[in-house]
CSV table of C-alpha atoms in Angstrom, one decimal:
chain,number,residue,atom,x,y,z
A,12,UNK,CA,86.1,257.2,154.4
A,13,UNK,CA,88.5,258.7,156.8
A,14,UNK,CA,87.2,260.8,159.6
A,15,UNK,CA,89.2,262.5,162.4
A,16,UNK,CA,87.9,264.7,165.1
A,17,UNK,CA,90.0,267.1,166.9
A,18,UNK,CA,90.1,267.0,171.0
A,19,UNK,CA,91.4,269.5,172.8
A,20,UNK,CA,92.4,268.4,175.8
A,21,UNK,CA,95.3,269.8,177.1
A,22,UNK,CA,93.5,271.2,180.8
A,23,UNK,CA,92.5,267.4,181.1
A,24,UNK,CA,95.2,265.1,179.8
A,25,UNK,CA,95.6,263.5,182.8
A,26,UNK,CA,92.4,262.3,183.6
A,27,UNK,CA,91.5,258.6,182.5
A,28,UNK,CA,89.1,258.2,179.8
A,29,UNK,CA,89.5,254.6,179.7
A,30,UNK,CA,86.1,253.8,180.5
A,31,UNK,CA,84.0,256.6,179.4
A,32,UNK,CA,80.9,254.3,178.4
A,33,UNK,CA,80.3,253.8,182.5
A,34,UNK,CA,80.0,258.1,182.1
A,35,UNK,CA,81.6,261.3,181.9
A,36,UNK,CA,84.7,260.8,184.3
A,37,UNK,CA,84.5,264.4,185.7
A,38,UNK,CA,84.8,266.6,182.0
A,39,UNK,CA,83.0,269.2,180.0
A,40,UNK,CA,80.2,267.8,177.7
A,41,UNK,CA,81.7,268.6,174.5
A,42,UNK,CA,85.4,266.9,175.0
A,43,UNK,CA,83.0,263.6,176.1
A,44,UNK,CA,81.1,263.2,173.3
A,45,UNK,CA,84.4,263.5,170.8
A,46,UNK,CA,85.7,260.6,173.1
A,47,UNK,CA,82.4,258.5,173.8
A,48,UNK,CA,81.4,258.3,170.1
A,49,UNK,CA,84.9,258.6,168.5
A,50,UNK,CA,85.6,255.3,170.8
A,51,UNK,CA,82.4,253.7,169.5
A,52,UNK,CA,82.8,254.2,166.1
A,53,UNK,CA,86.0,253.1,165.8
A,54,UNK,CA,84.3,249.7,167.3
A,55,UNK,CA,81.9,249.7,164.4
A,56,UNK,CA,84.7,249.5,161.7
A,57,UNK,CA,82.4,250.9,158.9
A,58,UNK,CA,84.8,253.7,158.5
A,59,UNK,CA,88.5,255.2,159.6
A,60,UNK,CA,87.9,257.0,162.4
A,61,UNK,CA,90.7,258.4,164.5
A,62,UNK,CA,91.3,261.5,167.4
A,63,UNK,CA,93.7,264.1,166.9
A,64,UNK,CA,94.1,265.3,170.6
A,65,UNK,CA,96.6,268.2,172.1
A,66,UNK,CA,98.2,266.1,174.3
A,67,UNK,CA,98.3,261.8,175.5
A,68,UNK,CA,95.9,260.7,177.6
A,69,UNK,CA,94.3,257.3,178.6
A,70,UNK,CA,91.8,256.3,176.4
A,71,UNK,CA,90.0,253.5,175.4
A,72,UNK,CA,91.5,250.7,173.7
A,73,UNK,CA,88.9,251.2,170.7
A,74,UNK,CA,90.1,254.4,170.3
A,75,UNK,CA,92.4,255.1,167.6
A,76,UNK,CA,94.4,258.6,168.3
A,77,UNK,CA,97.4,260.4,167.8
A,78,UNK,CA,98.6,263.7,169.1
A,79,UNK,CA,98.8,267.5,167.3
A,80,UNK,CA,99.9,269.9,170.2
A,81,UNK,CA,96.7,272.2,168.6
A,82,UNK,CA,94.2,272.5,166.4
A,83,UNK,CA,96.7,273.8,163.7
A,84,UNK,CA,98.9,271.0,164.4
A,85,UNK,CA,95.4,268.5,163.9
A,86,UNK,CA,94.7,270.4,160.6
A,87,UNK,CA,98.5,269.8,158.7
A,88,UNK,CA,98.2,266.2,160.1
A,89,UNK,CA,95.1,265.5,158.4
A,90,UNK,CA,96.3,266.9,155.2
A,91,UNK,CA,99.4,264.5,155.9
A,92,UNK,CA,97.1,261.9,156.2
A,93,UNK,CA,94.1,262.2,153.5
A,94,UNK,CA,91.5,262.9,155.7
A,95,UNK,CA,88.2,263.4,153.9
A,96,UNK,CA,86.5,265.3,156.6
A,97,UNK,CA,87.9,266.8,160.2
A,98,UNK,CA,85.1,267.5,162.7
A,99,UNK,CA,85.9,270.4,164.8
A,100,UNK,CA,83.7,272.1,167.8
A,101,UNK,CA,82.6,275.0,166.0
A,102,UNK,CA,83.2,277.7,168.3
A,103,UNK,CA,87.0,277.0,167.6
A,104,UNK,CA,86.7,277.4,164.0
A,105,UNK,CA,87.8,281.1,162.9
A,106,UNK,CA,87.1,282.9,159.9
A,107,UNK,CA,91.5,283.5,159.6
A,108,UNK,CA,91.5,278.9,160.0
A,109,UNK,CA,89.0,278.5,157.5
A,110,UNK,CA,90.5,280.8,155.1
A,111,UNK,CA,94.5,279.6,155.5
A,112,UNK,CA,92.8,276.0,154.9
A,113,UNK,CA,90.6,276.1,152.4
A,114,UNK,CA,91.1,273.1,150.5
A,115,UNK,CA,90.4,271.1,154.3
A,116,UNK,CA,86.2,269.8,154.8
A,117,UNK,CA,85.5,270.7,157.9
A,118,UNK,CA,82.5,269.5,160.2
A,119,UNK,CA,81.6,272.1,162.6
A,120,UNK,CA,80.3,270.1,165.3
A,121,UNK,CA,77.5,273.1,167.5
A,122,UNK,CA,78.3,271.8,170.8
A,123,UNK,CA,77.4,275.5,172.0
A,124,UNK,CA,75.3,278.0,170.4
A,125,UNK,CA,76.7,279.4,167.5
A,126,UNK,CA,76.6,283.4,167.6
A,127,UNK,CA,75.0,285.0,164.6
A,128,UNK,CA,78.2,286.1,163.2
A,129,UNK,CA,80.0,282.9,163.1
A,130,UNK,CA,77.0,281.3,161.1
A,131,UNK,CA,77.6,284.3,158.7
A,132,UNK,CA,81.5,282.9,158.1
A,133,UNK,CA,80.8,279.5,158.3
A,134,UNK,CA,77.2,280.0,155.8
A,135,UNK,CA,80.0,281.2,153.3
A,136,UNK,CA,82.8,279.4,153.6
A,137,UNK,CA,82.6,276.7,151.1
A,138,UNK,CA,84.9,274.0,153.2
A,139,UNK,CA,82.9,274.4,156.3
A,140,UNK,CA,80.6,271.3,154.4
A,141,UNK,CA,78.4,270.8,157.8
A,142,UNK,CA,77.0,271.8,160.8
A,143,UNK,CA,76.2,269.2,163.3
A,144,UNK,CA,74.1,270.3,166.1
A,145,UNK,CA,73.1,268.0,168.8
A,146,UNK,CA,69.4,268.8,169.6
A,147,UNK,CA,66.6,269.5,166.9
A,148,UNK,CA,65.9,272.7,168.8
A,149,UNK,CA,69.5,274.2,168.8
A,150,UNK,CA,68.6,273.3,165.0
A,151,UNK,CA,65.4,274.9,165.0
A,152,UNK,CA,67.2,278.5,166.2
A,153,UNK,CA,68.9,278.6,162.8
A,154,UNK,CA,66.0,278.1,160.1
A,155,UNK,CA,65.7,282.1,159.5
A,156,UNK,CA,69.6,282.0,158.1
A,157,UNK,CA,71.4,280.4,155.2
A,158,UNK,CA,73.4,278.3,157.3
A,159,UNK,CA,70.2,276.3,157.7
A,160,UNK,CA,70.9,275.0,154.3
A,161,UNK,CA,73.8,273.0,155.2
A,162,UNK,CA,72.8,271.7,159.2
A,163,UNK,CA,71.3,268.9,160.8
A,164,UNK,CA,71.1,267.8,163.8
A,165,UNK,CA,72.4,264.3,165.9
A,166,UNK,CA,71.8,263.7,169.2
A,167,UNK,CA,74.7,263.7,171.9
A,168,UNK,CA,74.9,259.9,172.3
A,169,UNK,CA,74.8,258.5,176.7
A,170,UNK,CA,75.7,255.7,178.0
A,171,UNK,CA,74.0,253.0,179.6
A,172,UNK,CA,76.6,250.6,180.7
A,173,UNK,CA,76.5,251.9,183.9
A,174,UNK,CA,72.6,250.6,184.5
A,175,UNK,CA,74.0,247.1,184.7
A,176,UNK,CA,75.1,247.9,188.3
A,177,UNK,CA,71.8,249.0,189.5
A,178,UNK,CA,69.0,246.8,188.3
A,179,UNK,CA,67.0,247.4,191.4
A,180,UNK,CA,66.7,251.5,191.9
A,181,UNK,CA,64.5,252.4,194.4
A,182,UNK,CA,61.3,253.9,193.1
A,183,UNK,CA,61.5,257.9,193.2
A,184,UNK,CA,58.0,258.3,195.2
A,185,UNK,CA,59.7,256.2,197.7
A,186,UNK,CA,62.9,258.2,197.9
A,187,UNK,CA,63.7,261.1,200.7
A,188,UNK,CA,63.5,264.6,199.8
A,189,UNK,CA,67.2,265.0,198.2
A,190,UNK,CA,68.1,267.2,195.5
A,191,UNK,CA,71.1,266.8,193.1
A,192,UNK,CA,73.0,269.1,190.9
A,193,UNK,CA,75.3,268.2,188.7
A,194,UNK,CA,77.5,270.4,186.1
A,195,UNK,CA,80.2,273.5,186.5
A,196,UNK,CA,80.5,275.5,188.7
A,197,UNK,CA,80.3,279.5,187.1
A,198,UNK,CA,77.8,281.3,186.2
A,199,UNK,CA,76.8,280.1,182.8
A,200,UNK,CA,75.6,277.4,184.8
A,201,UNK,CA,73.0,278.6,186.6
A,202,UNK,CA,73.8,277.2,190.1
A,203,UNK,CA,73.5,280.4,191.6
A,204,UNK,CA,69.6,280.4,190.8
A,205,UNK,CA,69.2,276.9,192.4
A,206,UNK,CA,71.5,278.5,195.8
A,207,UNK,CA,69.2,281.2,195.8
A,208,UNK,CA,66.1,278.8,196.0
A,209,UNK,CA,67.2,276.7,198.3
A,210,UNK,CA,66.1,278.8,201.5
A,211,UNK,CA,62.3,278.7,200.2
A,212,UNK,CA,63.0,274.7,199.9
A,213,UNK,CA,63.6,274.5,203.0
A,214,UNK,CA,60.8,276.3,204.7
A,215,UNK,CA,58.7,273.8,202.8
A,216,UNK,CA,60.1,270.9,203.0
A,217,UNK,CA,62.9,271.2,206.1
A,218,UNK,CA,64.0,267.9,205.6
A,219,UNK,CA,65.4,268.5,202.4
A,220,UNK,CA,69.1,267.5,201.4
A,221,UNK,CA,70.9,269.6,198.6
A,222,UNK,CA,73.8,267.3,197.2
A,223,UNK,CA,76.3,269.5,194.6
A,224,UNK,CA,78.5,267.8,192.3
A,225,UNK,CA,81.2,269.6,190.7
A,226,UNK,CA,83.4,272.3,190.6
A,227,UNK,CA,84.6,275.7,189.4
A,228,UNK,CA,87.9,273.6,188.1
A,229,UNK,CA,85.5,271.2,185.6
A,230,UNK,CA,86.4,273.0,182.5
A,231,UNK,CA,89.9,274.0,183.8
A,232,UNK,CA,92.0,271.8,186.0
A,233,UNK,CA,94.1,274.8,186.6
A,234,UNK,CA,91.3,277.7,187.7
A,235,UNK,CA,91.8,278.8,190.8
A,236,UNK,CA,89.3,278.8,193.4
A,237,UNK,CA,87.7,281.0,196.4
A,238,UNK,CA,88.3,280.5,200.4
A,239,UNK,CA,85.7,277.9,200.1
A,240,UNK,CA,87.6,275.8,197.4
A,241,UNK,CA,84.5,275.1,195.4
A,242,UNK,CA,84.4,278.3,192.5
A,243,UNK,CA,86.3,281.3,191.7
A,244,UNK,CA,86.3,283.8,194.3
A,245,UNK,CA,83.4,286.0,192.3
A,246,UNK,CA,81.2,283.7,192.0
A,247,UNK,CA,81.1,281.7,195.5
A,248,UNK,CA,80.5,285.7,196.5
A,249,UNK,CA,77.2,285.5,194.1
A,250,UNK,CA,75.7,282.1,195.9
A,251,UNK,CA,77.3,281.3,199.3
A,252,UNK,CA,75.4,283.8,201.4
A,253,UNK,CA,72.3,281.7,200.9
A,254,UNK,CA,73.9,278.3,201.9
A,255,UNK,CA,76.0,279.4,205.1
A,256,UNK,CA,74.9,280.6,208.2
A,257,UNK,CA,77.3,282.5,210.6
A,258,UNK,CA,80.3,281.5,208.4
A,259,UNK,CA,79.2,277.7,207.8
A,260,UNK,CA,78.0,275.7,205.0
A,261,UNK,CA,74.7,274.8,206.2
A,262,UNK,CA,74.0,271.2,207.4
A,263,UNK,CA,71.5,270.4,204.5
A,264,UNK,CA,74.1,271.5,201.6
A,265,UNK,CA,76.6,269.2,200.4
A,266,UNK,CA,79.6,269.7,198.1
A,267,UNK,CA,81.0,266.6,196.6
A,268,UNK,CA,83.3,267.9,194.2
A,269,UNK,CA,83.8,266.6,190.7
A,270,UNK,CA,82.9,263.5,190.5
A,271,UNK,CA,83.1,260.2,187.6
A,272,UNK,CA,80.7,257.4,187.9
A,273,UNK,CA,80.3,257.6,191.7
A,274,UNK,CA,77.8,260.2,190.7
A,275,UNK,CA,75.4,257.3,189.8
A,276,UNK,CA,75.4,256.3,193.4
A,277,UNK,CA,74.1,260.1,194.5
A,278,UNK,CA,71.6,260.4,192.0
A,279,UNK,CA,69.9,257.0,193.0
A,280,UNK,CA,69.0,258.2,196.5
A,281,UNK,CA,67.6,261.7,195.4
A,282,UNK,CA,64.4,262.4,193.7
A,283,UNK,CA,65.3,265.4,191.9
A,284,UNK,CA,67.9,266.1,189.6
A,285,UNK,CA,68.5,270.2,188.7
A,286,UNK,CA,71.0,270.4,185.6
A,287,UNK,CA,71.8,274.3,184.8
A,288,UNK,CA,68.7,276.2,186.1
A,289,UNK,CA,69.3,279.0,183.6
A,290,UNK,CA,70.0,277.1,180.6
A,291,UNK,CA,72.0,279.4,179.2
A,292,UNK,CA,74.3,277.5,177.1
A,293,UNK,CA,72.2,274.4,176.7
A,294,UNK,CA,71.9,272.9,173.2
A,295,UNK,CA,71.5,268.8,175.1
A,296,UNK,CA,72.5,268.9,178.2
A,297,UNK,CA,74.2,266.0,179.3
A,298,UNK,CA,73.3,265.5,182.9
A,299,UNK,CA,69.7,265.7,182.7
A,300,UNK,CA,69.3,262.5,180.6
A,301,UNK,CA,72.1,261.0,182.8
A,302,UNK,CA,69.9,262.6,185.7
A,303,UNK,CA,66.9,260.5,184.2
A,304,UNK,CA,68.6,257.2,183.6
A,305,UNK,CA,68.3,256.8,187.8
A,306,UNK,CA,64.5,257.5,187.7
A,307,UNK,CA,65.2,261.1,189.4
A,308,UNK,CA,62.9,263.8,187.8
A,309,UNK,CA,64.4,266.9,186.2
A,310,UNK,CA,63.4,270.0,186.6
A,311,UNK,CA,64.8,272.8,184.8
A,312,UNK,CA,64.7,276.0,182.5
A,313,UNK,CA,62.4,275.6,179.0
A,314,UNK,CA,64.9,276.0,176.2
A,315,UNK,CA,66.4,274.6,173.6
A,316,UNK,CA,68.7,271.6,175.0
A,317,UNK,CA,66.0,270.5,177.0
A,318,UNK,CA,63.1,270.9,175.5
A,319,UNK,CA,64.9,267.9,173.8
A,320,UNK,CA,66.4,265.6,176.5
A,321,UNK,CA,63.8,266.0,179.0
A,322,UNK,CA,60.7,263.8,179.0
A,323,UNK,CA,58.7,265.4,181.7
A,324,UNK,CA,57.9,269.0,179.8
A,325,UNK,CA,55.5,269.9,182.8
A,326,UNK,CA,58.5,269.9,184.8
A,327,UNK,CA,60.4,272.9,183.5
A,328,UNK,CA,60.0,276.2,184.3
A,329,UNK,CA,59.8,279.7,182.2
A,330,UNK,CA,61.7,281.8,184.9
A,331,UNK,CA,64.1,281.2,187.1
A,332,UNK,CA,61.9,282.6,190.4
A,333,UNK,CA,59.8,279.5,189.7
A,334,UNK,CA,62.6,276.8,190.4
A,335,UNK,CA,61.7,276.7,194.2
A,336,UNK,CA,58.1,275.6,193.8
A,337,UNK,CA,58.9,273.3,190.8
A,338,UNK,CA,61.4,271.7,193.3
A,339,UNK,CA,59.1,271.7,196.4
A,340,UNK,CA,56.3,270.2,193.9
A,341,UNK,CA,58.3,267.4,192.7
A,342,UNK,CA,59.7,266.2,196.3
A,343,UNK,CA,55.6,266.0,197.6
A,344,UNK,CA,54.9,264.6,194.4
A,345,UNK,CA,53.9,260.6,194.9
A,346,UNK,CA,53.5,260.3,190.9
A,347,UNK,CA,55.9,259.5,188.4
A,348,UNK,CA,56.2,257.0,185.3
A,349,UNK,CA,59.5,255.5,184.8
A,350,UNK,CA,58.4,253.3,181.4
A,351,UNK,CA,57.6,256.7,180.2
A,352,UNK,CA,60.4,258.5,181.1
A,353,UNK,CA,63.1,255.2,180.2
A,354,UNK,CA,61.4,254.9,176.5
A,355,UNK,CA,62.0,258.3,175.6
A,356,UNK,CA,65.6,258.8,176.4
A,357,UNK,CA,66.5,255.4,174.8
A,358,UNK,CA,67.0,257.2,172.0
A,359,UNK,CA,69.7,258.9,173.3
A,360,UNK,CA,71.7,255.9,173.8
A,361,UNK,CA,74.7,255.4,172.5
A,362,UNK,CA,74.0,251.7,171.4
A,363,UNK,CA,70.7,253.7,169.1
């Protein structure tokens, strides 16, 4: 069987993916998992796998790949090729593609939410032969509609390589009161709830260290950025006022930028981890297993993503103006089980 999924990488072609089972180097979710699993199958040999990507980059030497310019360009080389099936993220799979290349099987792989009228098309279209979403629950949102018939579900797959270089972690109940986020930095993110918390954090627990990794440039190398070089311009407006103080960042807030597998080495000094507080457009949500792999607790918005990837279901929230005290909580918290918490994201990993 011959397999090919399409990357579209052009914002990122420069970064190097060489070593993408030590961790995402600094990229959206979506664009990892086509290189973390397209890399491991092509190790398993059991079938032709291959990446059509936009542009070169440095991949892994597993990887086999070859570049298109777009997705067009990805679709006329498979034909060229034979290619029994092309998985594609489904939100860049039109209604006007699918029709132009009918005789193409396409795998619509639901990396985001897909809006009620695109599961109309792709319900259909008789070439889209699969959907492919990547938590049970993001599955679960489609049983009421016919595109139910032809979807499943497979987990995003995480690394554990990166383990190997911290066999002793500190124990969380010992660790000081720091906080980590990890993702992008716009509003479909959520950071702006967890900025908005922090001021009640402190009053509780004063000591308390807020460490921020990424940036409003994560999806887009390119995006231009406000006066404090971390978001656009709108959207430091939205969070800033509650982390500065007479035109400061304040000393308990720390921006760290995008950042690869030096990320590890934050998360194993802080004892809670706060992936995308609104959950907005979570259907797995990367970080908070990679959050959970260094025995930090997650806490985080109920829905669908992580209702999947995270252990600890006490430990998210229904609202948004309850992420202070779910934060204070955990930090005074002196409980935690890490056999609990280490079986049940083993099943994310990409060796299962």
């Amino acid at each position: 069987m011959k397999i090919a999924f399409y990357l579209p990488n052009s914002s990122i072609s420069k970064i190097d993916f060489s070593d993408v089972d030590r961790g995402n180097p600094g990229i959206g979710g979506s664009e990892y998992s086509v290189i973390l699993i397209a890399s491991n199958l092509c190790k398993q040999q059991t079938h032709e796998v291959v990446v059509y990507c936009d542009k070169e980059s440095v991949f892994p030497t597993s990887l086999k790949w070859q570049t298109c310019k777009d997705l067009t360009g990805a679709i006329k080389l498979g034909i060229r090729q034979h290619i029994d099936y092309l998985i594609v993220d489904g939100k860049l799979l039109s209604e006007e593609i699918l029709c132009r290349y009918a005789n193409v099987k396409f795998i619509a792989w639901a990396n985001t939410f897909i809006p009620v009228k695109v599961q109309d098309v792709f319900a259909k279209m008789d070439n889209v032969v699969s959907i492919i979403n990547v938590s049970k629950e993001e599955l679960e949102q489609t049983k009421n509609h016919p595109i139910y018939n032809k979807s499943t579900f497979i987990y995003n797959a995480v690394p554990t390589k990166i383990l190997e270089d911290f066999p002793d972690l500190m124990p969380n109940v010992k660790r000081k009161p720091n906080v980590c986020y990890i993702g992008s930095l716009h509003a479909a993110k959520g950071f702006q709830y967890l900025a908005k918390a922090w001021p009640a954090v402190l009053k509780e627990v004063p000591e308390a260290q807020l460490y921020v990794i990424g940036s409003g440039k994560l999806y887009g190398r390119n995006n231009k950025l406000g006066k404090w070089n971390i978001a656009s311009e709108n959207f430091e407006e939205m969070f800033m006022p509650y982390l500065t103080e007479q035109g400061k960042i304040i000393p308990s807030v720390h921006f760290l930028g995008i950042l690869g597998e030096e990320k590890y080495k934050v998360l194993e000094k802080c004892k809670v981890g706060v992936p995308n507080p609104s959950g907005v457009s979570e259907t797995f949500g990367y970080t908070a297993v990679e959050i959970e792999f260094m025995d930090c607790q997650v806490t985080t918005i109920k829905c669908p993503g992580y209702m999947d990837t995270v252990c600890l279901k006490e430990n998210l929230y229904n609202s948004t103006s309850e992420l202070s005290n779910f934060i204070i909580n955990l930090l005074k918290s002196e409980n935690y089980d890490r056999k609990k918490v280490i079986e049940y994201i083993e099943m994310f990993s990409v060796k299962s």
